[in-house]
Protein backbone atom coordinates (compact mmCIF):
# COMPACT_ATOMS: atom_id res chain seq x y z
CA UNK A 1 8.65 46.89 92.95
CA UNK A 2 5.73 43.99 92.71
CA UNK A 3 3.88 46.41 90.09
CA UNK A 4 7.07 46.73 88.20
CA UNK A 5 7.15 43.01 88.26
CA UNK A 6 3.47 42.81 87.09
CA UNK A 7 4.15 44.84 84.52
CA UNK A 8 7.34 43.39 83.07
CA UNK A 9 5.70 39.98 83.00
CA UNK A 10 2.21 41.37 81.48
CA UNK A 11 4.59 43.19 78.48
CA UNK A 12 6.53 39.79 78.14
CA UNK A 13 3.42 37.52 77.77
CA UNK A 14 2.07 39.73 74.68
CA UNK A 15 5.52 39.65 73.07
CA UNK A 16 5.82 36.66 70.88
CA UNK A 17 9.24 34.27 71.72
CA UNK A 18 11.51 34.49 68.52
CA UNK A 19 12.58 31.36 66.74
CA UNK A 20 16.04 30.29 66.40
CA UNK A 21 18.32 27.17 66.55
CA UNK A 22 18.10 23.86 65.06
CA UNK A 23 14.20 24.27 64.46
CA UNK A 24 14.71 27.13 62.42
CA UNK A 25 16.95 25.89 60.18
CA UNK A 26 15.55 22.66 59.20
CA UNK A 27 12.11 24.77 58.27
CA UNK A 28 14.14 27.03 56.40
CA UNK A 29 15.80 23.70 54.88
CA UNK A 30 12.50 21.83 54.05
CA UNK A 31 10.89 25.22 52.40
CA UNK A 32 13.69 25.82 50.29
CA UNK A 33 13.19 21.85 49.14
CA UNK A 34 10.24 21.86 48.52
CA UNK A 35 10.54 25.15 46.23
CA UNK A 36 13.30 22.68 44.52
CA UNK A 37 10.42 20.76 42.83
CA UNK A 38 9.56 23.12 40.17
CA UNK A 39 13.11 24.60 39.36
CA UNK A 40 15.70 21.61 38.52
CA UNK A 41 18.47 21.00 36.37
CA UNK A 42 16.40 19.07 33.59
CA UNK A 43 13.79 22.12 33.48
CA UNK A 44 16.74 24.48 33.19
CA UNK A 45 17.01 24.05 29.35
CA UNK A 46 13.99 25.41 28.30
CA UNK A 47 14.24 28.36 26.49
CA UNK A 48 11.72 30.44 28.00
CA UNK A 49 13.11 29.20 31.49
CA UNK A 50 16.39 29.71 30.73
CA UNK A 51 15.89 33.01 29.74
CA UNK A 52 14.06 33.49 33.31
CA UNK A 53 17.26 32.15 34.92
CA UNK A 54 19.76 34.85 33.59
CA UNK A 55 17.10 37.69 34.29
CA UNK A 56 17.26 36.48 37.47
CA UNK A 57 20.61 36.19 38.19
CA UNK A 58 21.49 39.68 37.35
CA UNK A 59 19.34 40.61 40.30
CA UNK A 60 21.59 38.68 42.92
CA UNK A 61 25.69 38.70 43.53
CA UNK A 62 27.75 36.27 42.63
CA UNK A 63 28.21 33.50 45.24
CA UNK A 64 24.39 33.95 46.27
CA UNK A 65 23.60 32.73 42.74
CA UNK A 66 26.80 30.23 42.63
CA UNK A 67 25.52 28.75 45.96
CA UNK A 68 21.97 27.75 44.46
CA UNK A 69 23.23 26.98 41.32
CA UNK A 70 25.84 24.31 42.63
CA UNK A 71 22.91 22.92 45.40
CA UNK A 72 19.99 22.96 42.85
CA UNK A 73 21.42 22.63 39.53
CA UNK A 74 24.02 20.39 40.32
CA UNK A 75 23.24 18.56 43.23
CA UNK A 76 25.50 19.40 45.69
CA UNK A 77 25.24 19.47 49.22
CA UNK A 78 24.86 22.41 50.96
CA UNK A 79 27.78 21.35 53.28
CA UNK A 80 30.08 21.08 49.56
CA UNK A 81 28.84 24.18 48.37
CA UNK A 82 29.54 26.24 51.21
CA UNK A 83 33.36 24.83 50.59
CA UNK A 84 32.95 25.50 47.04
CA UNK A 85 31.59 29.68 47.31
CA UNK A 86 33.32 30.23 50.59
CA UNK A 87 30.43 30.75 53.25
CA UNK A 88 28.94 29.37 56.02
CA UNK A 89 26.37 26.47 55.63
CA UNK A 90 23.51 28.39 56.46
CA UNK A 91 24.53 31.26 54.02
CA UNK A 92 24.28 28.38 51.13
CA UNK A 93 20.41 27.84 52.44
CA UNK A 94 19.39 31.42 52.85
CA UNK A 95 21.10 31.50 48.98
CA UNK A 96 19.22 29.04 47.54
CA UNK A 97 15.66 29.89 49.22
CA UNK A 98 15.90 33.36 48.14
CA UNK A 99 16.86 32.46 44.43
CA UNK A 100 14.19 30.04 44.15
CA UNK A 101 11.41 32.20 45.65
CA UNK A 102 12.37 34.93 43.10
CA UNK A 103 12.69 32.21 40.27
CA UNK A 104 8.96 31.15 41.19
CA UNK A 105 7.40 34.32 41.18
CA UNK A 106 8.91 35.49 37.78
CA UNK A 107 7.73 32.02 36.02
CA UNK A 108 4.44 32.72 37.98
CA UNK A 109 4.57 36.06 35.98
CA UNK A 110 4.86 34.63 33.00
CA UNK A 111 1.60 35.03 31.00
CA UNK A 112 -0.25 31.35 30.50
């Protein structure tokens, strides 16, 4: 039983803890912001950037894309978004971080 022990604590010490809870989210909530910076409402009328936006849209559903379009575009909260699509809070983050990594890396595609 004692080497059992041993060995159950020796297996848990290399495992690494997984992150969760308030901590979590508010990382999740500053990366998305500060992705925010180089995608806003005033850059969205560009016509190379704007044609970048609806390539990019076809590649996600509906109220992903409706949920960072209503929190980056148009300045809602997340909190009013989330009433606005229909989902959960954190839904309306995950939405918006994944749009705006996959905005990024087609303008970073872009030839200069």
């Amino acid at each position: 039983t004692r080497n059992k022990v041993r060995d159950y604590f020796r297996r848990q010490s290399r495992q690494q803890a997984a992150t969760g809870g308030t901590a979590a989210l508010e990382l999740i909530q500053r990366q998305a912001d500060s992705l925010d910076s180089t995608i806003c409402a005033e850059t969205a009328h560009a016509p190379l950037v704007r044609q970048v936006l609806t390539q990019v849209q076809a590649e996600f559903e509906e109220t992903t894309w409706r949920a960072f379009w209503l929190t980056t575009m148009e300045g809602l909260s997340a909190a009013e978004a989330a009433e606005n699509v229909g989902i959960r809070i954190a839904s309306v983050y995950q939405s918006k971080s994944r749009v705006l990594r996959r905005l990024r890396q087609a303008l970073d595609a872009l030839p200069q």
